[in-house]
XYZ file of C-alpha atoms in Angstrom:
739
model
C -0.775 -0.222 -0.524
C 1.633 3.528 -0.885
C 2.249 5.782 3.292
C 1.556 9.791 2.203
C 3.379 11.855 5.005
C 0.997 14.774 5.773
C 3.363 17.897 5.796
C 2.752 20.569 9.001
C 4.133 24.326 9.857
C 3.451 27.360 11.855
C 5.382 28.867 9.026
C 2.432 29.085 6.677
C -1.204 30.165 6.465
C -2.779 26.705 8.871
C -5.242 24.839 6.491
C -8.723 23.943 6.700
C -9.947 20.368 8.447
C -10.542 19.966 5.244
C -7.533 19.562 3.534
C -2.991 19.710 4.332
C -1.014 21.832 3.556
C 0.992 19.477 1.727
C 1.772 15.516 1.046
C 4.293 13.281 0.315
C 4.438 10.387 -1.341
C 7.131 8.489 -3.566
C 9.430 10.298 -3.656
C 7.109 14.403 -4.524
C 5.397 17.070 -3.103
C 1.937 17.844 -3.438
C 0.930 21.075 -2.350
C -2.128 22.650 -1.592
C -3.474 25.989 -3.749
C -1.336 28.806 -1.548
C -2.487 32.525 -1.691
C -1.668 35.297 -0.679
C -2.410 34.866 3.487
C 0.508 35.821 5.979
C 0.606 32.820 8.939
C 0.701 34.750 11.328
C -2.203 37.259 11.195
C -4.216 35.094 9.040
C -5.161 37.685 7.098
C -4.739 38.119 3.122
C -1.601 41.663 2.859
C -2.667 44.954 1.206
C -0.941 45.710 -1.829
C -0.488 44.563 -5.012
C -0.744 41.051 -7.062
C 2.571 41.572 -6.815
C 2.538 41.574 -2.543
C 0.537 38.679 -3.035
C 1.858 36.688 -5.610
C 4.896 36.916 -3.348
C 2.783 35.839 -0.250
C 2.136 32.777 -1.865
C 5.476 31.575 -2.862
C 6.604 32.245 0.481
C 4.162 30.177 2.270
C 4.483 26.865 -0.851
C 8.495 27.620 -0.118
C 7.535 27.444 3.711
C 6.289 24.261 3.650
C 8.535 22.208 1.222
C 11.489 23.193 3.225
C 9.289 20.940 5.918
C 8.966 17.865 4.157
C 12.416 18.546 3.433
C 12.396 20.046 0.284
C 12.453 23.341 -1.569
C 11.545 25.997 -4.317
C 14.351 24.527 -7.078
C 13.299 20.924 -7.205
C 9.812 22.324 -8.358
C 8.725 20.624 -11.359
C 4.669 21.743 -11.778
C 3.254 24.981 -11.349
C -0.277 25.987 -11.479
C -1.433 30.098 -11.140
C -5.225 31.129 -10.621
C -5.512 34.029 -11.300
C -9.074 36.991 -11.134
C -7.798 38.328 -14.408
C -5.316 38.259 -16.734
C -4.028 42.050 -16.968
C -2.048 41.530 -13.458
C -0.470 38.491 -15.289
C 2.631 40.603 -15.985
C 3.408 41.794 -12.675
C 2.586 38.116 -11.585
C 5.023 37.140 -13.641
C 8.086 39.723 -11.985
C 8.072 38.150 -9.049
C 7.258 34.314 -10.378
C 10.541 34.656 -12.483
C 12.408 36.043 -9.696
C 12.059 32.813 -7.616
C 12.347 30.718 -10.599
C 15.670 32.143 -11.784
C 17.552 28.500 -12.492
C 16.950 26.063 -15.152
C 15.329 24.571 -16.107
C 12.640 26.282 -15.438
C 9.313 23.974 -14.365
C 6.323 23.252 -16.266
C 3.041 25.708 -15.660
C 0.098 26.569 -16.476
C -2.028 29.921 -16.721
C -5.899 30.312 -15.833
C -8.059 33.619 -15.457
C -10.964 31.953 -13.245
C -14.118 33.733 -11.850
C -13.643 33.623 -8.670
C -10.524 32.691 -5.862
C -10.857 31.486 -1.483
C -11.509 35.441 0.782
C -11.897 37.032 -2.389
C -7.838 37.600 -3.154
C -6.998 37.633 -6.676
C -4.053 35.104 -7.420
C -3.201 31.641 -6.581
C -0.998 28.821 -6.732
C -0.748 25.187 -6.335
C 3.322 23.178 -7.120
C 4.309 19.579 -7.597
C 8.244 18.727 -6.333
C 10.597 15.654 -5.735
C 12.117 15.578 -2.720
C 15.714 16.180 -2.119
C 18.106 12.548 -2.252
C 18.487 12.444 1.375
C 15.199 13.580 2.705
C 13.890 10.388 2.618
C 16.394 8.720 3.830
C 16.498 10.958 6.789
C 12.805 10.779 7.648
C 13.563 6.374 7.398
C 15.808 7.258 9.567
C 13.623 9.218 12.665
C 11.022 7.191 12.345
C 13.431 3.347 12.751
C 14.415 5.321 15.730
C 10.935 6.049 17.595
C 9.978 2.535 16.578
C 12.833 1.400 18.607
C 12.042 3.661 21.858
C 11.463 1.338 25.247
C 7.090 2.002 24.395
C 7.175 1.110 21.305
C 4.548 -1.747 20.211
C 5.127 -5.071 18.199
C 4.025 -4.536 14.193
C 1.039 -5.325 14.818
C 0.147 -3.681 16.886
C 3.598 -0.767 16.167
C 3.099 2.796 17.619
C 2.434 5.893 15.762
C 5.752 6.950 13.986
C 6.438 11.090 13.415
C 9.827 12.865 12.369
C 9.423 16.278 14.940
C 11.774 19.089 13.936
C 11.473 23.398 13.554
C 9.729 23.332 10.692
C 6.557 21.127 11.164
C 5.311 17.380 12.023
C 6.329 14.629 8.779
C 2.980 11.887 10.094
C 2.928 8.567 8.885
C 0.615 6.803 7.745
C 0.260 5.189 10.786
C -0.355 8.070 13.352
C -3.575 8.625 14.439
C -5.972 11.576 13.918
C -5.886 11.848 17.703
C -1.820 11.900 17.971
C -1.737 14.335 15.073
C -4.354 16.436 16.819
C -2.668 16.194 20.011
C 1.149 17.024 17.961
C -0.677 20.304 16.104
C -2.302 21.402 19.980
C 1.409 21.737 21.230
C 2.152 23.268 18.599
C 0.254 25.950 18.326
C 0.071 26.032 22.112
C 3.653 26.618 22.539
C 3.223 29.102 19.724
C 0.471 31.642 21.265
C 2.504 31.152 24.496
C 5.121 32.984 22.941
C 3.092 35.458 21.516
C 1.586 37.356 24.608
C 0.449 40.505 25.036
C -1.011 42.192 28.734
C -3.467 45.185 27.405
C -6.627 42.798 27.042
C -9.971 44.157 28.046
C -12.555 42.771 31.068
C -14.829 42.254 28.081
C -12.063 41.060 25.901
C -10.884 38.135 28.539
C -14.352 37.083 29.171
C -14.362 35.823 25.627
C -10.616 34.748 25.225
C -12.091 32.409 28.396
C -14.898 31.597 26.539
C -13.455 29.804 23.989
C -9.033 28.752 25.153
C -12.283 26.682 27.369
C -13.788 25.213 24.468
C -10.348 24.176 22.501
C -8.889 22.417 25.382
C -13.345 20.666 25.763
C -12.104 19.140 23.094
C -8.389 18.800 23.742
C -8.553 17.056 26.337
C -11.079 14.176 25.174
C -8.565 13.010 22.126
C -6.980 10.557 23.359
C -10.048 9.631 25.345
C -11.082 5.601 26.073
C -13.853 4.920 24.908
C -17.700 5.213 26.406
C -19.491 3.101 27.682
C -23.472 3.644 27.024
C -25.563 5.030 29.875
C -28.596 3.584 30.495
C -31.495 6.068 29.683
C -31.864 6.731 32.608
C -27.694 7.610 33.693
C -28.932 10.376 30.407
C -32.032 11.385 31.607
C -30.880 12.766 35.178
C -27.543 13.888 34.231
C -27.992 17.575 34.548
C -28.045 20.190 31.159
C -24.336 21.423 31.041
C -23.530 18.297 31.065
C -21.865 16.201 27.936
C -21.776 11.989 27.744
C -20.287 9.475 25.272
C -22.603 7.214 24.220
C -21.996 3.522 21.883
C -18.141 4.077 21.142
C -17.260 0.786 19.581
C -13.456 0.242 18.888
C -12.961 -0.541 14.595
C -11.221 -4.135 14.415
C -8.022 -3.541 13.936
C -7.135 -0.122 16.102
C -4.522 -0.732 17.592
C -4.824 3.143 18.688
C -7.060 4.017 22.394
C -8.101 7.074 20.179
C -8.147 5.764 16.927
C -11.410 3.841 17.940
C -15.066 4.304 15.816
C -17.333 6.346 16.964
C -19.385 6.099 13.876
C -19.275 6.083 9.909
C -18.375 9.257 8.897
C -19.638 11.659 5.295
C -16.787 9.929 3.884
C -17.853 7.265 3.743
C -20.985 8.384 1.276
C -20.328 7.850 -2.014
C -18.408 10.198 -3.963
C -21.818 12.395 -5.317
C -23.700 12.338 -2.725
C -20.425 14.274 -0.697
C -20.637 17.022 -3.250
C -24.835 17.471 -3.480
C -24.049 18.216 0.743
C -21.410 18.836 2.077
C -21.001 21.674 4.694
C -17.215 22.115 6.743
C -16.891 22.936 10.101
C -14.907 26.642 10.270
C -11.800 25.482 13.483
C -10.190 22.821 13.377
C -8.401 23.870 17.019
C -12.497 23.283 18.056
C -12.401 19.820 16.482
C -15.893 18.979 17.338
C -17.098 17.641 14.496
C -14.307 14.825 15.414
C -15.849 14.138 18.672
C -19.038 13.842 18.433
C -19.708 15.921 22.136
C -23.214 14.204 22.723
C -25.895 16.285 25.201
C -28.774 14.743 26.466
C -30.874 13.429 24.342
C -34.045 12.927 23.136
C -36.195 9.995 23.881
C -38.499 9.077 20.786
C -41.165 6.243 20.345
C -41.269 3.741 18.659
C -42.675 4.096 14.398
C -45.874 3.130 14.149
C -47.231 -0.129 11.407
C -48.819 1.906 8.918
C -47.759 5.075 7.729
C -48.991 8.150 9.200
C -51.852 11.001 7.594
C -51.036 13.984 6.496
C -52.430 16.209 9.823
C -49.064 14.120 11.261
C -46.788 15.707 8.868
C -48.693 18.813 9.401
C -48.113 19.583 12.683
C -44.462 17.697 13.108
C -43.018 20.495 9.394
C -45.242 22.844 12.200
C -43.417 22.187 15.064
C -39.805 22.403 13.065
C -40.334 25.488 12.036
C -41.886 27.037 15.845
C -39.303 25.431 17.796
C -36.156 26.792 15.169
C -38.165 30.407 15.165
C -37.148 29.708 19.144
C -34.381 28.734 18.684
C -33.493 31.914 16.987
C -35.497 34.098 18.853
C -33.170 32.952 21.549
C -30.060 32.926 20.726
C -29.673 35.607 18.186
C -32.261 37.794 19.273
C -31.264 40.284 22.251
C -29.484 42.849 20.262
C -30.913 46.327 18.869
C -27.836 46.564 16.007
C -29.459 49.513 13.880
C -29.444 51.198 17.092
C -26.111 52.892 16.365
C -24.196 52.936 13.090
C -20.767 52.241 14.343
C -22.442 48.270 14.659
C -20.698 46.437 12.107
C -21.366 43.195 12.508
C -20.542 41.762 8.685
C -16.639 43.067 9.493
C -16.301 40.009 11.629
C -13.897 37.120 10.079
C -16.474 34.477 8.874
C -15.672 31.328 7.530
C -16.370 30.548 3.842
C -18.690 28.277 4.799
C -21.306 30.385 6.678
C -21.169 33.031 3.301
C -22.140 30.433 0.693
C -24.350 29.311 3.003
C -25.860 33.398 2.597
C -26.257 33.473 -1.248
C -28.088 30.179 0.115
C -30.890 31.982 0.946
C -30.498 35.695 1.208
C -29.895 39.030 -1.110
C -29.221 41.872 -0.916
C -32.021 44.823 -0.880
C -29.667 47.725 -2.480
C -32.289 50.151 -3.565
C -31.471 54.009 -1.128
C -31.815 53.580 2.582
C -32.759 49.723 2.495
C -29.232 48.943 4.158
C -27.886 46.275 1.462
C -26.662 43.062 3.004
C -26.320 45.136 6.538
C -30.168 44.257 7.732
C -29.789 40.769 6.933
C -27.423 40.717 11.529
C -28.543 45.020 12.097
C -32.027 44.656 12.069
C -33.048 42.654 14.567
C -36.396 40.936 12.738
C -34.173 39.588 9.807
C -31.892 38.502 12.153
C -34.234 36.136 13.418
C -35.401 34.824 9.981
C -31.683 35.134 8.385
C -30.327 32.167 11.419
C -34.077 30.466 10.131
C -33.371 29.840 6.375
C -29.395 28.972 7.644
C -30.382 25.707 9.183
C -33.144 25.408 7.565
C -31.569 25.026 4.162
C -29.178 23.401 6.284
C -31.654 20.734 7.175
C -32.510 20.023 3.450
C -29.378 19.215 2.413
C -27.415 17.330 5.110
C -30.613 15.753 5.996
C -33.674 15.030 4.617
C -31.748 15.133 1.102
C -29.694 11.991 2.241
C -30.648 8.186 1.539
C -31.614 7.973 5.937
C -30.100 9.497 9.013
C -28.014 7.048 10.648
C -27.808 4.474 8.187
C -24.653 2.451 8.939
C -22.234 2.398 5.512
C -23.104 -0.774 4.718
C -26.646 0.184 4.908
C -27.039 3.699 2.645
C -24.441 1.350 -0.027
C -28.000 -1.035 0.216
C -30.510 2.325 -0.696
C -28.497 3.516 -3.571
C -28.205 0.550 -5.108
C -32.280 0.110 -5.399
C -32.101 3.918 -6.040
C -29.631 2.617 -8.445
C -31.858 -0.377 -10.611
C -35.022 1.398 -9.358
C -33.786 4.640 -11.645
C -35.695 4.329 -14.625
C -38.912 2.796 -12.712
C -41.674 5.205 -12.007
C -41.399 6.724 -8.735
C -43.604 5.568 -6.314
C -42.813 1.770 -6.731
C -39.391 2.990 -6.310
C -40.292 5.543 -2.805
C -42.102 1.928 -1.996
C -39.428 -0.740 -2.106
C -37.008 1.695 -0.968
C -39.758 2.248 2.277
C -40.358 -1.501 2.550
C -36.252 -1.319 2.805
C -35.800 1.249 5.531
C -38.794 -0.201 7.945
C -36.673 -3.635 7.538
C -33.186 -1.201 8.879
C -34.822 0.097 11.275
C -37.658 -2.233 12.652
C -39.733 -1.684 15.536
C -37.188 1.116 17.318
C -37.641 5.042 17.022
C -34.100 5.476 15.651
C -30.257 4.217 13.819
C -28.087 3.361 14.871
C -26.064 5.690 14.168
C -28.972 8.510 15.138
C -27.521 10.013 17.694
C -23.507 10.026 16.592
C -24.571 11.763 13.427
C -26.588 14.027 15.394
C -23.669 15.016 17.755
C -21.681 15.810 14.905
C -24.405 17.907 12.572
C -25.225 19.363 15.906
C -21.156 20.320 16.026
C -20.095 21.475 12.971
C -23.656 24.471 12.969
C -22.207 25.443 16.970
C -19.208 26.050 14.567
C -20.307 27.743 12.097
C -22.897 29.950 13.705
C -20.136 30.659 16.931
C -19.045 33.993 15.453
C -21.944 35.470 15.411
C -22.928 33.957 18.433
C -18.888 35.532 20.095
C -19.850 39.259 18.352
C -23.578 39.262 19.986
C -21.756 37.863 23.130
C -19.853 40.310 23.358
C -22.263 42.736 23.834
C -23.525 44.140 26.907
C -28.004 42.731 27.451
C -30.433 45.846 27.258
C -30.956 46.060 30.503
C -33.134 43.870 32.004
C -32.192 40.832 30.065
C -29.186 38.888 30.102
C -26.923 36.720 27.398
C -28.132 32.905 26.986
C -25.746 30.420 28.502
C -23.488 29.009 25.447
C -24.113 25.467 26.791
C -28.267 26.194 26.864
C -27.641 27.269 23.782
C -26.103 23.447 22.502
C -28.078 21.666 23.879
C -31.727 24.017 22.130
C -29.376 22.580 18.794
C -29.167 19.573 19.188
C -31.916 19.430 20.513
C -33.373 21.520 17.053
C -31.652 18.699 14.902
C -32.234 15.406 16.479
C -36.236 16.227 15.783
C -35.022 17.609 12.350
C -33.266 13.873 12.005
C -36.307 11.883 13.538
C -38.818 14.107 11.349
C -36.415 12.789 8.619
C -36.495 9.272 9.335
C -40.006 9.237 9.491
C -40.275 10.976 5.915
C -38.737 7.691 4.881
C -39.780 5.302 6.307
C -43.220 6.718 4.685
C -44.094 5.011 0.489
C -45.630 8.182 -0.069
C -42.452 11.199 -2.472
C -41.870 14.363 0.050
C -41.603 16.920 -2.633
C -40.008 19.753 -1.309
C -39.176 22.968 -3.754
C -36.621 26.094 -1.476
C -37.974 29.501 -2.631
C -34.919 30.628 -3.968
C -33.885 34.328 -3.082
C -34.653 36.887 -5.576
C -38.145 34.982 -6.613
C -41.125 36.851 -7.176
C -43.714 36.728 -4.811
C -47.536 34.399 -5.404
C -49.144 34.364 -2.009
C -50.734 30.879 -3.815
C -46.765 29.319 -2.824
C -45.214 31.311 -0.039
C -46.371 32.803 3.207
C -45.787 36.296 3.673
C -43.041 37.099 6.954
C -42.839 40.456 8.068
C -44.611 42.646 7.074
C -42.424 45.339 8.516
C -39.637 46.101 7.161
C -41.488 44.521 3.549
C -43.118 47.901 4.413
C -40.294 49.756 5.249
C -38.572 47.673 1.673
C -40.712 49.438 -0.854
C -41.301 52.766 0.953
C -37.388 54.059 0.320
C -38.652 52.737 -3.050
C -41.089 55.401 -3.222
C -39.115 57.793 -1.189
C -36.507 57.635 -3.506
C -39.331 57.290 -7.079
C -40.018 60.319 -5.951
C -36.878 62.469 -5.453
C -36.488 60.479 -9.259
C -39.525 62.438 -10.866
C -39.341 65.769 -9.123
C -35.639 66.056 -9.615
C -36.697 65.180 -13.571
C -39.535 67.630 -13.207
C -37.254 71.075 -12.721
C -34.033 69.171 -14.831
C -36.541 69.718 -17.804
C -38.493 72.883 -16.449
C -34.127 74.897 -16.744
C -34.630 73.027 -20.453
C -37.475 74.286 -21.950
C -36.618 77.733 -19.906
C -34.285 78.235 -21.674
C -36.222 76.956 -25.374
C -37.959 79.867 -24.747
C -35.427 82.579 -24.042
C -33.559 81.279 -27.113
C -36.708 81.191 -30.006
C -37.728 84.689 -28.684
C -34.085 85.810 -28.918
C -34.254 84.701 -31.837
C -31.165 82.082 -31.655
C -33.995 78.974 -32.661
C -31.805 77.927 -35.682
C -28.767 78.405 -34.463
C -25.654 75.815 -33.313
C -26.802 76.615 -29.633
C -30.690 76.510 -29.716
C -30.054 73.062 -32.088
C -28.130 71.522 -29.812
C -30.272 73.282 -26.459
C -33.738 71.391 -28.535
C -32.262 67.731 -27.957
C -30.860 68.049 -24.776
C -34.674 68.863 -24.607
C -36.147 65.286 -25.716
C -32.059 63.507 -24.632
C -34.742 64.960 -20.337
C -37.973 64.104 -22.191
C -37.238 60.752 -22.845
C -35.405 59.612 -19.221
C -37.784 59.945 -17.707
C -38.302 57.929 -15.199
C -40.223 54.741 -14.963
C -42.843 53.521 -12.929
C -43.074 52.066 -10.589
C -44.879 48.666 -11.232
C -42.889 48.505 -14.757
C -40.038 48.287 -12.777
C -40.449 46.656 -9.444
C -41.853 43.340 -7.406
C -42.304 41.556 -4.679
C -39.417 39.865 -4.061
C -37.493 37.285 -1.842
C -35.132 38.902 0.155
C -34.752 36.017 2.645
C -36.149 31.996 1.962
C -37.005 30.849 5.536
C -38.822 27.421 4.801
C -39.413 25.219 1.027
C -42.655 25.025 0.245
C -43.688 21.628 0.615
C -46.154 19.268 -0.979
C -47.128 14.932 -0.561
C -48.165 12.715 -3.594
C -49.487 10.122 -2.265
C -50.961 6.892 -5.314
C -53.709 5.513 -6.009
C -57.445 6.859 -4.543
C -58.933 8.080 -0.981
C -61.372 5.022 -0.934
C -57.878 2.881 -1.600
C -56.273 4.813 1.634
C -59.408 3.856 4.328
C -58.596 -0.038 3.403
C -55.271 0.342 4.370
C -55.584 2.239 6.961
C -58.417 0.563 8.633
C -56.460 -3.023 8.044
C -52.476 -2.182 8.227
C -51.662 -6.002 6.776
C -53.758 -5.949 3.667
C -52.183 -3.586 1.538
C -53.277 -2.267 -1.860
C -50.768 -3.985 -4.556
C -48.860 -0.034 -6.282
C -50.520 -1.559 -9.820
C -53.607 -1.620 -8.497
C -54.184 2.356 -6.966
C -55.666 4.046 -9.420
C -54.405 7.723 -9.671
C -52.800 9.497 -7.885
C -52.957 12.032 -5.151
C -51.263 15.775 -3.719
C -51.441 17.474 -0.524
C -49.641 20.718 0.001
C -48.371 20.132 3.974
C -46.335 23.225 3.387
C -46.423 26.930 1.888
C -42.505 28.194 0.844
C -42.130 30.936 3.813
C -40.086 34.800 2.757
C -39.617 37.800 3.575
C -40.718 40.200 1.751
C -38.517 42.969 -0.086
C -39.366 45.660 -3.510
C -37.180 44.941 -5.383
C -35.794 45.521 -8.930
C -36.646 43.370 -11.729
C -34.302 44.390 -14.238
C -31.627 42.719 -11.848
C -29.024 42.568 -14.323
C -28.220 46.101 -15.456
C -28.970 47.546 -10.859
C -25.625 49.213 -10.661
C -26.665 49.296 -7.196
C -26.224 45.075 -7.075
C -23.198 44.357 -4.744
C -22.215 40.796 -4.346
C -21.559 39.109 -0.597
C -17.816 38.760 -0.988
C -17.092 41.897 -2.245
C -19.678 43.087 0.433
C -17.867 42.065 3.622
C -14.323 42.907 1.759
C -15.474 46.506 2.246
C -16.935 45.989 5.398
C -13.396 44.894 6.201
C -11.847 47.245 4.692
C -13.999 50.037 6.545
C -13.974 48.307 10.119
C -10.603 46.546 10.936
C -10.245 44.238 12.716
C -7.009 44.479 14.590
C -5.311 41.448 16.389
C -7.845 41.726 20.072
C -10.339 41.184 18.365
C -11.012 44.707 18.633
C -12.343 46.900 15.948
C -10.049 49.685 14.609
C -9.536 53.024 14.698
C -11.468 55.172 12.501
C -10.897 59.346 11.042
C -13.602 59.677 14.039
C -13.413 57.363 16.784
C -12.545 54.128 18.663
C -15.014 51.919 19.032
C -14.420 48.579 21.064
C -16.541 45.809 19.535
C -15.278 42.313 21.445
C -15.307 39.522 19.158
C -14.538 35.986 18.104
C -11.211 36.083 20.939
C -8.075 36.008 18.469
C -4.863 33.953 18.789
C -2.723 35.895 20.424
C -4.893 36.112 23.810
C -4.852 31.914 24.369
C -1.448 32.251 26.580
C -3.189 33.778 29.318
C -4.786 30.190 30.232
C -1.630 28.143 28.502
C -1.549 26.611 32.204
C -4.178 25.681 32.464
C -4.842 23.658 29.109
C -1.527 21.767 29.307
C -3.695 20.316 32.941
C -6.894 19.755 30.928
C -5.159 18.125 28.813
C -6.604 14.544 30.403
C -9.561 14.684 30.770
C -12.952 14.470 29.851
C -14.833 16.081 27.661
C -17.804 16.718 30.638
C -15.469 17.635 32.952
C -13.958 20.544 30.586
C -17.759 21.530 30.719
C -17.519 21.917 33.888
C -14.420 24.492 33.991
C -15.442 26.155 30.996
C -19.402 27.025 33.670
C -17.000 28.046 36.274
C -14.513 30.039 33.843
C -17.619 31.424 32.933
C -19.361 32.102 35.825
C -15.991 33.336 37.613
C -15.281 35.994 34.593
C -19.820 37.530 34.860
């Protein structure tokens, strides 16, 4: 089997959880794409494309050095530019790095967009130095000979440590790798001490450090035994428990146990269709599966549930999602002052991706563009709801069966493939029978709670920058900041109920058809439910006011032009060059009069909060009645006549008064460009504060930067061996101490 080694160095930007900085394999080094990001600040550097090209190549050079290679050993380079006008500037820097012959082969292409809004990205492949493989082998042999090494069948992970980073053998457990990464990160944090923290910033720093510590402390914890239902219900809501952790066959490392099949076990097209990633590798919540108190459900019935039951369940899910967003994200009113700038914070690319899926800006004057999504209290509620519901659709309801093991998922996928050309009801009926066999009389599937915990952790990290921004501010008078633990538990309950409902849908032999409302869709009272009348009224009023001002301006301009024409004609100068030009100008003004709003504006979806859900059932109402009276005597599908359609729920949207000709609307601004402008206008410094502007300095405590983690560095070391439940109690103690 071909071995691969991970290359990791702190002299280049840290990789996101779903890729490595580089991989060593068979004498070659394959580097991920690098952008002009400073590895210290984790920000794209300012300046021109030449500056960012230099930084990107410096990052790659550091990675190659850590791998035992160098920039001189590069054999293949790929360059990506967002604009070919930058080719010359990039090439000038490129030649300074690759001046020796023979030059590496290269491909340079123009692309539409690059990560974080940068304008250049470079990836490359290099060969190793002749002695690098030997050195790596010597290091591994030395480690195998230590007293703690195991037999060849269960040998310990082998790691070569150097000043440049880690060379990770394939046999190393993921837990050991994360432990070493955490320890190295902690040393770097302690070296960057700064004693200028405010009390509020210290509180946020300690809270985030506690979350980091919880994940790190449980990395090598042994599998915990399953607790009984009575024990789990008696635990405090502030504690978490391990659930159903089973050791995989052949695992020799204590930290390398199997909790549940992860997303990588699914077929490739399924993973691509519904990809979501954690936003913070350091917290490690996703891979650790933290497990709050679980909801236990009733056994599944023998007969199919009726329409009213599903209507009630989807209504409850809507209400629960609404209550969650309202309780944990609606405390502060950010519209009261202009210096509230939530979009200036460091939101993850995943958060921006889901934002584009569920919302669009209102570019009309006075309507706040993208700002209102987070600054307006009501719109913030529906915006958070929209993101959660869209993820539920993609990650829960769109998969074959929530909580099934890999073999069961492959079986269901095989049914879809085998019956791809068959009628939909036949395929759904067979899949329903298979799901019934998998679930049995139990309420949920085997890995139900483990997958709930995983998605809960992902969603928690996705929303964490917004949570930290809001919770760093003092609450309004008479209110308190909600507990992070309560938020996590509430999010877990929400995900659990959505997952349970998805199993009930899969058990039904009927077809559930979801239609997500695309932002910008025209409002239709027959298909959509109208939410937030206040924001719609304000949006339309701003458009009307702007239109009236344009009409008044046009009338004044027209009157002036008409008076000039009359004066020239009265003076007998109507046929002069000036007279003809004035009449031509008058005609132009008359032809560009503002069009009536009814021709240019429509009510459109600004936030797609809830999809349209319809249920299609085979046969007549009489067929359904017979099956309900005698569940054991089902009517064969081929004997049923026709089909019926039932509307489970309408699509729910927040509406604004939008321009129909959207492409020619110069006021529109993409979300990426809007965020870049906000971050440039309201920069966040290394301590998480908004920087000084021309008028005033406005400190807003947000997600603590890594520089501050030295404050409790020693306590992290002391907590490395604690389980997740104890670490959460420790976080609670920290929060109570700093409040």
